GROMACS .gro file of C-alpha atoms in nm:
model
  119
    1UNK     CA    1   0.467   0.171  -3.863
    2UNK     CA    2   0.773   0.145  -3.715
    3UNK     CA    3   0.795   0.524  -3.612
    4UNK     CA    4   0.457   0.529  -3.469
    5UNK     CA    5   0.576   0.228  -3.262
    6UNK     CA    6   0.879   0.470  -3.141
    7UNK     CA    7   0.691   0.729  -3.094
    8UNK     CA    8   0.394   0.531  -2.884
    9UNK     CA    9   0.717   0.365  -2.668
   10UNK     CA   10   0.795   0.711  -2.632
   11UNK     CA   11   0.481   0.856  -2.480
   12UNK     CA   12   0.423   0.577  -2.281
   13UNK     CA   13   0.710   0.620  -2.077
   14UNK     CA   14   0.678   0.989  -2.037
   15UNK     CA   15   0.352   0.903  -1.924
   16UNK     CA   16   0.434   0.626  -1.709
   17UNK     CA   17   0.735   0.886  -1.552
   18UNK     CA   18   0.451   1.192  -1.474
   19UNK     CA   19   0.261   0.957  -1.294
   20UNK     CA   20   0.490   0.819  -1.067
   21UNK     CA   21   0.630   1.186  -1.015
   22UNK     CA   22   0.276   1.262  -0.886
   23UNK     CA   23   0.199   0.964  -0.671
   24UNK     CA   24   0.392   1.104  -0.411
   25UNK     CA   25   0.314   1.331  -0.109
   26UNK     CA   26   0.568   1.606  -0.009
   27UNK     CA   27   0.562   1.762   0.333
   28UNK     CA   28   0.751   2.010   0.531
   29UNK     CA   29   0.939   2.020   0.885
   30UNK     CA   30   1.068   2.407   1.002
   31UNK     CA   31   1.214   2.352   1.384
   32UNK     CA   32   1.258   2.716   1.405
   33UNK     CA   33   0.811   2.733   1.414
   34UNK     CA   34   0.689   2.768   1.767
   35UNK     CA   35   0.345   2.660   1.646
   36UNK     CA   36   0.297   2.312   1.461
   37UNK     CA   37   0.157   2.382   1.133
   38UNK     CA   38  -0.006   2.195   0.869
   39UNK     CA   39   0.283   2.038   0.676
   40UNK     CA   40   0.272   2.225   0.396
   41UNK     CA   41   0.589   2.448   0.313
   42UNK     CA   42   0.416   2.766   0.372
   43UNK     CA   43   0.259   2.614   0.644
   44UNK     CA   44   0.539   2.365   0.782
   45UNK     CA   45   0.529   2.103   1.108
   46UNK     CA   46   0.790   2.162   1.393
   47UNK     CA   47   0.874   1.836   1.472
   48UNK     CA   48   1.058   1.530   1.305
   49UNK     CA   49   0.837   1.307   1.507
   50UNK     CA   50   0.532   1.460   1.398
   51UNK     CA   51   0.597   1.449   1.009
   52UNK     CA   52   0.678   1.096   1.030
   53UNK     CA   53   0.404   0.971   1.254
   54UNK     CA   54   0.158   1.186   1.015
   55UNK     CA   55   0.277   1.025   0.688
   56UNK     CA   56   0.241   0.641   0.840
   57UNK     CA   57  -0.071   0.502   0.763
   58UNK     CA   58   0.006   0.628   0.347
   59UNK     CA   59   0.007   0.405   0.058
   60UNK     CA   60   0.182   0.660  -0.148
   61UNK     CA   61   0.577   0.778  -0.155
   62UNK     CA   62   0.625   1.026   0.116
   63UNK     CA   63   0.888   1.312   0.104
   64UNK     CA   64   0.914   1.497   0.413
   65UNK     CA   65   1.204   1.795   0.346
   66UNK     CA   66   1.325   1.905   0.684
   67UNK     CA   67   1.487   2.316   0.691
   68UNK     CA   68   1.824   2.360   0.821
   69UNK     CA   69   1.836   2.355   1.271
   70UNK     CA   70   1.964   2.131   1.537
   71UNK     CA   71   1.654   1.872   1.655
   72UNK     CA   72   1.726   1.735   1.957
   73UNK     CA   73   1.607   1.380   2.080
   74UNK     CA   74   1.542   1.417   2.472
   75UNK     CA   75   1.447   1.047   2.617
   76UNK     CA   76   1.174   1.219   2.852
   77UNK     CA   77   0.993   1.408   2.583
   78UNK     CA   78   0.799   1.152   2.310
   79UNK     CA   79   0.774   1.474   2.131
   80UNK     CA   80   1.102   1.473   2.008
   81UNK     CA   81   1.201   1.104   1.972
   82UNK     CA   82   1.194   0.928   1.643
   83UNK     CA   83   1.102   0.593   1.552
   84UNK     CA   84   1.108   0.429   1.263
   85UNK     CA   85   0.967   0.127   1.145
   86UNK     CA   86   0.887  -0.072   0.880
   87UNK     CA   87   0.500   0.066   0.890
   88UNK     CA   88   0.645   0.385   0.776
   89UNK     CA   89   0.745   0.240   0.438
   90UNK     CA   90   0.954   0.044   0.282
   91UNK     CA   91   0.736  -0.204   0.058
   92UNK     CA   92   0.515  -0.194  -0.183
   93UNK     CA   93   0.618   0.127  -0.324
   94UNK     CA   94   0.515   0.311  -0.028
   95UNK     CA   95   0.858   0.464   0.115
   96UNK     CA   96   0.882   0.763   0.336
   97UNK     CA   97   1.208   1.031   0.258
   98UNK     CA   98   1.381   1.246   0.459
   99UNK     CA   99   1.533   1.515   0.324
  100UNK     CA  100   1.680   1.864   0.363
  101UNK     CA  101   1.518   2.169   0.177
  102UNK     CA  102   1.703   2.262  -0.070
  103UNK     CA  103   2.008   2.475  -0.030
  104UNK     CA  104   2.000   2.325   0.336
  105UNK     CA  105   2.219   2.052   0.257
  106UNK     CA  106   2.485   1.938   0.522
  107UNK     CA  107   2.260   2.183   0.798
  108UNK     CA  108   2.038   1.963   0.952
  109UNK     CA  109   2.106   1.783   1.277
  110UNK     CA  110   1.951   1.528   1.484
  111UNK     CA  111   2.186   1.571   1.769
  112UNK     CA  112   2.084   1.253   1.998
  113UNK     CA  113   2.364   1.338   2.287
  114UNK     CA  114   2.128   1.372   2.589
  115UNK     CA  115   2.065   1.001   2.495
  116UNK     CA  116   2.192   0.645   2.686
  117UNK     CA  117   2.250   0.322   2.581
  118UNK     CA  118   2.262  -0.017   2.770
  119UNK     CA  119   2.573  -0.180   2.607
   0.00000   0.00000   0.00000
C-alpha cells in the first residue's frame, strides 16, 4: 500500500508539472524582419511592442523570446515604445516573459537614448 501511495504521489506531480509546462504560450520577436509576421519562430513579429500588446488580453503564461539586435524606443513612433502594465500579467498565474532566444543571451538591446525625461 504504501508503495502504490509513492508511486501515485509520484505521478501526480509529474502530471501536475506537464500541465503547467503546457499552459503556456511561447512567441517570437526577430527585429532584423522587415515584414511583421505571425509570432511564431519560423514566422516571428518585428516589434517588442507588438508581441506584448498581442499577448495582453491572455489568461495563460506568456513567453515572448526576443533574437539578438538593438530595438530602439523613438518617442514619435508608438510603434516602437513599450508599455507595460499590470494588464499584461502579473496575477493570477497569467505572467508575460521576456526573454532572449537562446544562445542570444547578453545581445539584446532596448537602447531608449533618443528618449527625455522631465526630472
Amino acid at each position: 500500500m504504501k508503495k502504490q501511495l509513492t508511486f501515485l504521489s509520484i505521478f501526480l506531480s509529474v502530471l501536475c508539472f506537464t500541465v503547467k509546462a503546457q499552459s503556456s504560450n511561447s512567441y517570437y520577436v526577430d527585429g532584423s524582419q522587415l515584414t511583421n509576421g505571425t509570432g511564431t519562430l519560423a514566422n516571428p513579429w518585428n516589434r517588442i511592442w507588438y508581441a506584448v500588446n498581442r499577448v495582453r488580453d491572455t489568461t495563460k503564461e506568456e513567453i515572448v523570446y526576443i533574437k539578438a539586435g538593438r530595438y530602439s524606443i523613438d518617442p514619435n513612433d508608438y510603434l516602437t515604445q513599450l508599455y507595460i502594465s499590470d494588464v499584461h500579467g502579473g496575477g493570477g498565474g497569467k505572467y508575460l516573459t521576456l526573454r532572449t532566444y537562446a544562445g542570444d543571451e547578453g545581445k539584446v538591446i532596448i537602447d531608449g537614448s533618443n528618449l527625455i525625461t522631465n526630472p
